[in-house]
PDB file of C-alpha atoms in Angstrom:
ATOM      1  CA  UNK A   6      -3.705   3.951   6.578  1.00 43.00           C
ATOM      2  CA  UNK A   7      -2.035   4.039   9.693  1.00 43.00           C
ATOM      3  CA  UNK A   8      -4.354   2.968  13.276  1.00 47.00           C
ATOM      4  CA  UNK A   9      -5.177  -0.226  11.372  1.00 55.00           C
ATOM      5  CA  UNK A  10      -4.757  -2.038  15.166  1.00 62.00           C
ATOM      6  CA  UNK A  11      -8.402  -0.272  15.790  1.00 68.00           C
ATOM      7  CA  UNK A  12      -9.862  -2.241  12.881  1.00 71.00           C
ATOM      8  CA  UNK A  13      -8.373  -5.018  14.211  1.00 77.00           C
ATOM      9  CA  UNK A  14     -11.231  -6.650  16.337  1.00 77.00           C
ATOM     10  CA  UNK A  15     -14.053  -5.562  13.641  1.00 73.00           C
ATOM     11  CA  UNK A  16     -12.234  -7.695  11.203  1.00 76.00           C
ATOM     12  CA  UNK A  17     -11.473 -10.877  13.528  1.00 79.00           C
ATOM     13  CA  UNK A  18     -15.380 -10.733  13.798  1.00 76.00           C
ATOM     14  CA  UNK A  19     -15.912 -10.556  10.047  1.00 79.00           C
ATOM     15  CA  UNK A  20     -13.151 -13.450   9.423  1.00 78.00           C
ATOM     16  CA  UNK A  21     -15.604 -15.459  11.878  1.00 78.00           C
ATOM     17  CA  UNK A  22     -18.886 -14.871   9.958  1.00 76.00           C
ATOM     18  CA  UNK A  23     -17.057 -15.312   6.246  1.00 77.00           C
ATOM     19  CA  UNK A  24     -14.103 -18.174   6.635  1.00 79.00           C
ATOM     20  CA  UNK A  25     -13.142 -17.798   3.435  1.00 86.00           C
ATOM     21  CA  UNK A  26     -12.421 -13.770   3.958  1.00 87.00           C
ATOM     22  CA  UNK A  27      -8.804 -12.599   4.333  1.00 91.00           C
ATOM     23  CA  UNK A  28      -7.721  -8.937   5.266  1.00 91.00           C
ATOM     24  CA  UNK A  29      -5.991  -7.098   2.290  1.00 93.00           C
ATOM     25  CA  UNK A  30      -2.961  -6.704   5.324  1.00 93.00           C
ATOM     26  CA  UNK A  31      -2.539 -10.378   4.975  1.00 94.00           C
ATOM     27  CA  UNK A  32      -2.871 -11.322   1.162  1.00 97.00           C
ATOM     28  CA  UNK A  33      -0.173  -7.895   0.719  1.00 98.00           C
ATOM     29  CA  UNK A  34       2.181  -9.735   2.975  1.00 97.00           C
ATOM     30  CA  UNK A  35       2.046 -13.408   1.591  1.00 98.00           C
ATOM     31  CA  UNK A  36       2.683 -11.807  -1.719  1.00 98.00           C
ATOM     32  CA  UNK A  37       5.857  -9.772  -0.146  1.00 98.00           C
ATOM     33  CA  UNK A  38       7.025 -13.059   1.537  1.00 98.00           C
ATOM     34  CA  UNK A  39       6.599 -15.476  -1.346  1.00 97.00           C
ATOM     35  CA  UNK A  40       9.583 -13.354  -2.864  1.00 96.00           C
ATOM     36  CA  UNK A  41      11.715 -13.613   0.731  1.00 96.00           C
ATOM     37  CA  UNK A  42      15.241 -15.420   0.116  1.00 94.00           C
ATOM     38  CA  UNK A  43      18.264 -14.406   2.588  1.00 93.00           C
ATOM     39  CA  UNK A  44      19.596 -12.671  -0.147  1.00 95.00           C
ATOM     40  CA  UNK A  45      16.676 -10.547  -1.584  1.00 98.00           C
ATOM     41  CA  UNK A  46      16.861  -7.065  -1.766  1.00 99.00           C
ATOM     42  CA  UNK A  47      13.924  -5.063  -0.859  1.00 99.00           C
ATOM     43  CA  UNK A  48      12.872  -1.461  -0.132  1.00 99.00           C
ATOM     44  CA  UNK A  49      10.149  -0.663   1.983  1.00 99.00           C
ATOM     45  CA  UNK A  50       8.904   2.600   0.251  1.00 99.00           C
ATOM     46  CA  UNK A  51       7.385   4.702   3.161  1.00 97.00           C
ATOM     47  CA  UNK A  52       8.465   2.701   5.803  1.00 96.00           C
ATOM     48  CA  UNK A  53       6.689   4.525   8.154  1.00 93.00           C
ATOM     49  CA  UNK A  54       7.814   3.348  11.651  1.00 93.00           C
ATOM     50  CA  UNK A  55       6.736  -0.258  11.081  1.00 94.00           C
ATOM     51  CA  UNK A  56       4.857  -2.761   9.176  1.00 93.00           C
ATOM     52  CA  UNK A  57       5.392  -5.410   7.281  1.00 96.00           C
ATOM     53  CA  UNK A  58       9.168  -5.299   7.523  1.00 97.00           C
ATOM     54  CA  UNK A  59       8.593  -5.970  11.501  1.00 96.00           C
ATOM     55  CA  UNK A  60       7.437  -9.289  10.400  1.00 95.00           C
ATOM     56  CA  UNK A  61       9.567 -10.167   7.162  1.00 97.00           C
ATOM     57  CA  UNK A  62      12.662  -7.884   8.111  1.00 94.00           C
ATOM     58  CA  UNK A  63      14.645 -10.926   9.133  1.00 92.00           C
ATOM     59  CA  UNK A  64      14.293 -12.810   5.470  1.00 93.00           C
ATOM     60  CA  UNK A  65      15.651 -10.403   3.598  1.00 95.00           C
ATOM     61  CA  UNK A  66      17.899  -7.304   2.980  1.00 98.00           C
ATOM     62  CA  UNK A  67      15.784  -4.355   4.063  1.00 98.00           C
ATOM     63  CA  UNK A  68      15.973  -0.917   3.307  1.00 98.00           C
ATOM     64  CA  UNK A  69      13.170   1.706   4.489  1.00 98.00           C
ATOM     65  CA  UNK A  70      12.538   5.051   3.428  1.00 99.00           C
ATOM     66  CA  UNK A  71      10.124   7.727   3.784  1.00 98.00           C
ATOM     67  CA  UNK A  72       9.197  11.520   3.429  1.00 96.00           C
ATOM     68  CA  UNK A  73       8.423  11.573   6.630  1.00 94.00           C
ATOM     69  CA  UNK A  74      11.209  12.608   9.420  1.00 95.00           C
ATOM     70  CA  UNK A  75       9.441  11.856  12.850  1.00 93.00           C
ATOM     71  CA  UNK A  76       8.084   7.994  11.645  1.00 93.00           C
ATOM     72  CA  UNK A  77      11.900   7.423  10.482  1.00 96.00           C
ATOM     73  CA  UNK A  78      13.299   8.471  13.875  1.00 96.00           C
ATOM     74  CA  UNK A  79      10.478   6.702  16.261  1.00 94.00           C
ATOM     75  CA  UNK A  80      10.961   3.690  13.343  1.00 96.00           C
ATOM     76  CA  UNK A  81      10.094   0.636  15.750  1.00 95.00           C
ATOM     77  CA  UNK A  82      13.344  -1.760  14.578  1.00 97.00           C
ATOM     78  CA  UNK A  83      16.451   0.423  15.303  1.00 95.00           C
ATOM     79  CA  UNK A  84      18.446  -1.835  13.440  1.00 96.00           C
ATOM     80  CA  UNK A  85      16.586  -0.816   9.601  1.00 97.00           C
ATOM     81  CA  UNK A  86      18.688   0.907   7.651  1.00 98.00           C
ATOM     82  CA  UNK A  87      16.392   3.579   6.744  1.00 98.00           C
ATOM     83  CA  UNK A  88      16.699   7.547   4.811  1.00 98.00           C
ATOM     84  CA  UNK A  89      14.698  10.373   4.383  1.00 98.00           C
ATOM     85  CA  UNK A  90      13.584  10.305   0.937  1.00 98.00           C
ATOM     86  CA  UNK A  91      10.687  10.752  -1.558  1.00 98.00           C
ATOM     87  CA  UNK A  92       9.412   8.365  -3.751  1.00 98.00           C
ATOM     88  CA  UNK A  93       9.728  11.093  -6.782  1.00 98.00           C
ATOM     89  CA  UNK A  94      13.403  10.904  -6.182  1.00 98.00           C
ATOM     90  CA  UNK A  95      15.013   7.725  -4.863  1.00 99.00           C
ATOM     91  CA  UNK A  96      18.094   7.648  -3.675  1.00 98.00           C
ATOM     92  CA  UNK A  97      19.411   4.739  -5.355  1.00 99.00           C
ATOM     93  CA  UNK A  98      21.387   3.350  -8.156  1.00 99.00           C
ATOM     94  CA  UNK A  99      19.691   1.800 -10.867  1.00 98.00           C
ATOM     95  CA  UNK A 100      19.126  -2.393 -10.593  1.00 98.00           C
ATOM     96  CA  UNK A 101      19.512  -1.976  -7.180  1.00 99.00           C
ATOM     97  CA  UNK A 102      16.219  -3.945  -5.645  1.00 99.00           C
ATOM     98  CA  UNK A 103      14.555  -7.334  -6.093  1.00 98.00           C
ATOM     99  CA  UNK A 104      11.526  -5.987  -4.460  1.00 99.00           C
ATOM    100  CA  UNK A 105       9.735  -2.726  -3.784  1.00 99.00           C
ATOM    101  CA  UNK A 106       6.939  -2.890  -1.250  1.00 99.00           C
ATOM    102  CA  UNK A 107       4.585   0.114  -0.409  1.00 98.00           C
ATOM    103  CA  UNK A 108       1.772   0.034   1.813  1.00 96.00           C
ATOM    104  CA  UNK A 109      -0.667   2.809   2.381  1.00 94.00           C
ATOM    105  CA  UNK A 110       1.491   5.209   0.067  1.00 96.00           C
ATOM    106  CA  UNK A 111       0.223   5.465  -3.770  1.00 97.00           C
ATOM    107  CA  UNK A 112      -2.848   7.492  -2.126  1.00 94.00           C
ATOM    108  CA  UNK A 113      -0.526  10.163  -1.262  1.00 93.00           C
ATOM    109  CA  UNK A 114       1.537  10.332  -4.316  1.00 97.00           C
ATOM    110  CA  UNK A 115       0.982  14.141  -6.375  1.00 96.00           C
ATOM    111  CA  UNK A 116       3.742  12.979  -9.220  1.00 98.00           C
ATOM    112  CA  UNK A 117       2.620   9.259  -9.549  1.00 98.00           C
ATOM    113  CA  UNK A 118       3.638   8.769 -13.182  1.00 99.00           C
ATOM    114  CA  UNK A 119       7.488  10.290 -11.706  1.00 99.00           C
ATOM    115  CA  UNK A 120       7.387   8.055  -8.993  1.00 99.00           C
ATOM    116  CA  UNK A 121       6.376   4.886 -10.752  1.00 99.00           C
ATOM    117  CA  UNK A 122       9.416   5.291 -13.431  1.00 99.00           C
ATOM    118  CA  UNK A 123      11.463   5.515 -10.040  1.00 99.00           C
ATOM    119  CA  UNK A 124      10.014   2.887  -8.513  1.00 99.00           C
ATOM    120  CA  UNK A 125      11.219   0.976 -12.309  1.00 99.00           C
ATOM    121  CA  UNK A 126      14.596   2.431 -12.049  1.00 99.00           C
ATOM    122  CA  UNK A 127      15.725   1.115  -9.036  1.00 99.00           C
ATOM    123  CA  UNK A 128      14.210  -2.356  -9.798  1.00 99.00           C
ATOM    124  CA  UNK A 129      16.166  -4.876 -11.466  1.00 98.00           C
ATOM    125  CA  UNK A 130      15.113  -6.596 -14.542  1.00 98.00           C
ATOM    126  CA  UNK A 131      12.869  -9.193 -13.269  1.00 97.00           C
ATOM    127  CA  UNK A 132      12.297  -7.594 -10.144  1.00 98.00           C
ATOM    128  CA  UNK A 133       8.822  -7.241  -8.389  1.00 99.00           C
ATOM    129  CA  UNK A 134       6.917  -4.747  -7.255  1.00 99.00           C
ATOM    130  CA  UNK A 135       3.999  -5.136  -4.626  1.00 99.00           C
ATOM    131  CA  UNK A 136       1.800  -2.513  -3.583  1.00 99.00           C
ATOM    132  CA  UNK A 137      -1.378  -2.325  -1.139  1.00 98.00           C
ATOM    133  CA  UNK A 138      -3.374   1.214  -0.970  1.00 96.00           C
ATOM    134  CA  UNK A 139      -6.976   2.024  -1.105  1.00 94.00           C
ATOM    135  CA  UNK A 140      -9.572   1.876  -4.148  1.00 95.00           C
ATOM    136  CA  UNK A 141     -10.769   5.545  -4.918  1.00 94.00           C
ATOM    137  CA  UNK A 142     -14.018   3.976  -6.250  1.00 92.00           C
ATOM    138  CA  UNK A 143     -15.311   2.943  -2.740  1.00 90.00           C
ATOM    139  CA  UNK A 144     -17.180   5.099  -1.097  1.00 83.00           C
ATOM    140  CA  UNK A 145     -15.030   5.758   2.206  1.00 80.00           C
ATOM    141  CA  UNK A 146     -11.888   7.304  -0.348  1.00 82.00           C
ATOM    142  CA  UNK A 147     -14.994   9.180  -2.581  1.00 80.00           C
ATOM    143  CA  UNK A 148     -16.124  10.828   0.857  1.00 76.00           C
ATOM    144  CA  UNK A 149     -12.700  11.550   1.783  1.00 74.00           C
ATOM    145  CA  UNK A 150     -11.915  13.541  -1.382  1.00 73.00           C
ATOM    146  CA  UNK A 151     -15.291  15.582  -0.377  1.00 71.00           C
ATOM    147  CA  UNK A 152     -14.560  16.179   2.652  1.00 68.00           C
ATOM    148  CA  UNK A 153     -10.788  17.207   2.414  1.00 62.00           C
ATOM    149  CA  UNK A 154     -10.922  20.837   2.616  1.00 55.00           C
ATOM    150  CA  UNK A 155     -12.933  20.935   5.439  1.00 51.00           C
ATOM    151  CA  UNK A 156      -9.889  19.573   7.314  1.00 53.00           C
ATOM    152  CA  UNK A 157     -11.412  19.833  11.231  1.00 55.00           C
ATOM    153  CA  UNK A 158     -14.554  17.456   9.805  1.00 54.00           C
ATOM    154  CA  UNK A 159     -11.730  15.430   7.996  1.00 54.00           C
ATOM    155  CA  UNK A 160      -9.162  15.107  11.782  1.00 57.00           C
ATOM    156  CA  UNK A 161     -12.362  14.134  13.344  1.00 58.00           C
ATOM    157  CA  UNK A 162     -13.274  11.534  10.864  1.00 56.00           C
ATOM    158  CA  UNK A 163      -9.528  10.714  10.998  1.00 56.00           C
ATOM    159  CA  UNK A 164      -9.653   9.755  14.570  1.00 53.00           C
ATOM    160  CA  UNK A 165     -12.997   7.804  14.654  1.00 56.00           C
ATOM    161  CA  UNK A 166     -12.561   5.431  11.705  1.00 54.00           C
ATOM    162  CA  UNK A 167      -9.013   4.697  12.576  1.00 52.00           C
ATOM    163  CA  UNK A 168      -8.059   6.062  16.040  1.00 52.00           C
ATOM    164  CA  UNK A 169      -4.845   8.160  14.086  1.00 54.00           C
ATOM    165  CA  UNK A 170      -3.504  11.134  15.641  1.00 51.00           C
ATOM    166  CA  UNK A 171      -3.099  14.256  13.460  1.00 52.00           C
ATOM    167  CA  UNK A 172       0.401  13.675  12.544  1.00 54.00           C
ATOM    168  CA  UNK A 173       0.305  10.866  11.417  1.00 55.00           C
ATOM    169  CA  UNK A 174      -2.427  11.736   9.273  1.00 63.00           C
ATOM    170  CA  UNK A 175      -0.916  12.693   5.455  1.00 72.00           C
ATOM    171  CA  UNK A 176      -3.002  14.312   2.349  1.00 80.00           C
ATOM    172  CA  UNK A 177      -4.053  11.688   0.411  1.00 86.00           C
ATOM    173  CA  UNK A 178      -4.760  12.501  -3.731  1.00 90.00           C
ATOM    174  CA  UNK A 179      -5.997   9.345  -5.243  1.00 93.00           C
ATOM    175  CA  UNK A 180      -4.424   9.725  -8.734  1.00 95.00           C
ATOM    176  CA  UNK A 181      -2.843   5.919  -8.298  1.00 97.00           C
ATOM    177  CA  UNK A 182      -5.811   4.429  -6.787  1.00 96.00           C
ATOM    178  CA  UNK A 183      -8.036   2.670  -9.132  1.00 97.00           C
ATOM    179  CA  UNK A 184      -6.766  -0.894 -10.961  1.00 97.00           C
ATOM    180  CA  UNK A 185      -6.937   1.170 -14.672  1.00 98.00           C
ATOM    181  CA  UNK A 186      -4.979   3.718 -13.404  1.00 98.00           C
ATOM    182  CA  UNK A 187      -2.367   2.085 -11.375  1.00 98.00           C
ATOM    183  CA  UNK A 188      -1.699  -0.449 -14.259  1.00 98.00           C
ATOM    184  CA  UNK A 189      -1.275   2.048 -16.732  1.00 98.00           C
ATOM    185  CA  UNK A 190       0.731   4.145 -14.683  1.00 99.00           C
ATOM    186  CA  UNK A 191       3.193   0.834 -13.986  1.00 99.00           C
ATOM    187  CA  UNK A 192       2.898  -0.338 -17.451  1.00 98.00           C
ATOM    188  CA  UNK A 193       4.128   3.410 -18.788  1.00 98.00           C
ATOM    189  CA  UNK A 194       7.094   2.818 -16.093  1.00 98.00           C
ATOM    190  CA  UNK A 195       7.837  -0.633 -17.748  1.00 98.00           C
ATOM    191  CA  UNK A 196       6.338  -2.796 -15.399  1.00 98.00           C
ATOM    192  CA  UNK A 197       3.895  -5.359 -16.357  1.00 97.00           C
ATOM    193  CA  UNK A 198       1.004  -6.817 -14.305  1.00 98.00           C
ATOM    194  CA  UNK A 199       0.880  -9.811 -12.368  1.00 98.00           C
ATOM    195  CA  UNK A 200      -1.998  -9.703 -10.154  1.00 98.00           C
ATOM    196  CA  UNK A 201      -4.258  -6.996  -8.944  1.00 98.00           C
ATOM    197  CA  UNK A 202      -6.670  -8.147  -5.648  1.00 98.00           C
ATOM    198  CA  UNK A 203      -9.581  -6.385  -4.729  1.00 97.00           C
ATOM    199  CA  UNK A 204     -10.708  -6.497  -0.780  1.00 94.00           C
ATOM    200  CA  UNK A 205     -13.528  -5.777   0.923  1.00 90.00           C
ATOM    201  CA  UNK A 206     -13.351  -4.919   4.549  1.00 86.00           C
ATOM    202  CA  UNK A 207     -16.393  -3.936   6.351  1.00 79.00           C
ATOM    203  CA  UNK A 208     -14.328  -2.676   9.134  1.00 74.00           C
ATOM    204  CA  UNK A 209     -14.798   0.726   8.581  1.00 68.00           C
ATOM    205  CA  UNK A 210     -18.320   0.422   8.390  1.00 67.00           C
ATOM    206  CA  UNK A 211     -18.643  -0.752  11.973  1.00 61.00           C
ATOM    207  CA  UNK A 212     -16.281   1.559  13.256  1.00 57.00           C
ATOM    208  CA  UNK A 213     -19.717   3.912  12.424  1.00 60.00           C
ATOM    209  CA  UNK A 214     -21.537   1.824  14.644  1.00 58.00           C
ATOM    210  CA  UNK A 215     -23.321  -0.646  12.232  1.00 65.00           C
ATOM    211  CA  UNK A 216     -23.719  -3.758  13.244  1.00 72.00           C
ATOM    212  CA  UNK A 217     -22.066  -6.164  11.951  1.00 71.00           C
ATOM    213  CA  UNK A 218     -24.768  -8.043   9.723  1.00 72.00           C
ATOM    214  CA  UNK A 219     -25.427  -4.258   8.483  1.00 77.00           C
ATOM    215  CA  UNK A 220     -21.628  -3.740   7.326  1.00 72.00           C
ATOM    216  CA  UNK A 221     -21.295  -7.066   5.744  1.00 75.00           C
ATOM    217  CA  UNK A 222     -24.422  -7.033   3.471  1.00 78.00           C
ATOM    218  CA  UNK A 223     -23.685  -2.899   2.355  1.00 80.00           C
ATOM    219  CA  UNK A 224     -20.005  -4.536   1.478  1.00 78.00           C
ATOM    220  CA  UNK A 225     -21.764  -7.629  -0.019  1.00 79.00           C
ATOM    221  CA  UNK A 226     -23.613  -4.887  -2.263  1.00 83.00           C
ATOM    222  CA  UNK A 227     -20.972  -2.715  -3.340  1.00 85.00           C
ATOM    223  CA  UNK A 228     -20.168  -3.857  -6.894  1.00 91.00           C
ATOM    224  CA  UNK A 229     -16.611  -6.022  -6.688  1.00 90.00           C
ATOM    225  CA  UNK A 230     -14.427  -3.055  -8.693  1.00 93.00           C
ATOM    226  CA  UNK A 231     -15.332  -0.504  -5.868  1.00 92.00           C
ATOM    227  CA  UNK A 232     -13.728  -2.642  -2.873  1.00 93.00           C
ATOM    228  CA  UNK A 233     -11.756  -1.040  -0.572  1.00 91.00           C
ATOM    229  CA  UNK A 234      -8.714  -2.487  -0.674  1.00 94.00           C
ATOM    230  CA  UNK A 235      -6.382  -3.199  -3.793  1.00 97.00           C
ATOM    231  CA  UNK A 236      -3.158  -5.105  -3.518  1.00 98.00           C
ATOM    232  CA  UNK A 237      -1.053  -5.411  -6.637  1.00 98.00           C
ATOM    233  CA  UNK A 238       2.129  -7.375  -7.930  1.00 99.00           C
ATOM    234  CA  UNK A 239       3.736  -5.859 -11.046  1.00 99.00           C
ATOM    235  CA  UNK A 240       7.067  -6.953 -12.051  1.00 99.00           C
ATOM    236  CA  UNK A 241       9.773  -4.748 -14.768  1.00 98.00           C
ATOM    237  CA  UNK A 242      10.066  -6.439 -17.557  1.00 89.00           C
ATOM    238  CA  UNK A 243      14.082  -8.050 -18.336  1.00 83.00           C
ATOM    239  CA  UNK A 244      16.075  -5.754 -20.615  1.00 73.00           C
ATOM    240  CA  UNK A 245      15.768  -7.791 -24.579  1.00 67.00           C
ATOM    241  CA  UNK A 246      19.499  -8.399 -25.698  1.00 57.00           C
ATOM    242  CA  UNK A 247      20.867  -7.122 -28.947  1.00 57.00           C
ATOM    243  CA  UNK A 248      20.399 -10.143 -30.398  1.00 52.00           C
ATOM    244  CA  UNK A 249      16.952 -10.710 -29.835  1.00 48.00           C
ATOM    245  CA  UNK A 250      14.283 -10.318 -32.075  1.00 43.00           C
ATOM    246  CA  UNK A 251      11.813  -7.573 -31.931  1.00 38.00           C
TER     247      UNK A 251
END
């Protein structure tokens, strides 16, 4: 979800009404950063031409990629190394990250189940995996997948909820975007659960033009497993030894 600066203000006035609130942007990176050592390895799967790497690039050893050629050549740190790539088909050795972190991608994923086992591959035993993308069960993803084909309705919608011009805006699927189906997708990849974090965000409700006290009690109301947000931690389980017991 790219044009999240638009939401920006929306949720600073949310944070103020509920203290104890925290954007799914900022729970996605603590998780990313409580992994950061100099000498951590991590891909930034659909780098985009930003994000969290623009704040946690310097702790680590960053690599971006995406399937996207423009975002990789207007990429916003010139010093990423970065590739054209798809997350069906990585371009990596096996065991060769400590962390894979993907925002706003799993929603656009066609192959998932290929893309999760490459995800796995390129992990090392032990290695995590961090992911934030949107619920399918909320309302604003259900209306989307409505909505698609009519794609003018769709660039309009685009640009009022988050201000995103059309190329920048990508077809989104859904078929790795509910907690059941993104942990048995990772566990069939041989990666195991750690956390999965559901997030409201009224944001997007304002950006219609309800107030405030409007978009926080219809997110208040909307059962917990349909928030918006999900952020999840998986980590591939360590290779047994010959020796060891089964």
């Amino acid at each position: 979800m790219a044009g999240e600066d638009k939401l920006e203000p929306y949720r600073q006035h949310y944070a103020a009404l509920k203290r104890t609130w925290q954007p799914a942007t900022a729970i996605y990176q603590a998780r990313v950063a409580a992994h950061m050592r100099p000498d951590v390895r991590v891909l930034d799967l659909g780098c985009g031409r930003g994000g969290i790497v623009e704040r946690l690039g310097r702790h680590g050893r960053w690599i971006g990629v995406d399937a996207d050629l423009c975002s990789l050549v207007e990429h916003r740190l010139p010093w990423l190394p970065r590739g054209l790539a798809h997350a069906e088909a990585l371009p990596f050795a096996d065991d060769t990250f400590d962390i894979v972190a993907t925002s706003w991608v799993l929603e656009h994923l066609r192959q998932p189940a290929v893309a999760f086992h490459e995800i796995a591959r390129v992990l090392r035993p032990g290695g995590a995996f961090l992911c934030l993308t949107p619920n399918a069960a909320h309302p604003i993803p259900r209306l989307n997948i409505a909505c698609r084909r009519l794609r003018r309705i769709q660039a309009a919608a685009v640009w009022l909820l988050y201000g995103r011009y059309p190329r920048d805006t990508f077809p989104v699927v859904y078929r790795a975007n509910t907690p059941e189906a993104i942990t048995r997708l990772a566990a069939a990849a041989g990666l195991y659960l750690r956390e999965i974090i559901l997030v409201e965000d009224p944001a997007y409700l304002m950006l219609c033009r309800l107030p405030l006290w409007l978009a926080a009690l219809l997110e208040h109301l909307i059962p917990a497993t349909w928030k918006i947000h999900l952020v999840g931690h998986f980590v591939k389980r360590a290779r047994r030894s010959r020796g060891a017991d089964i």
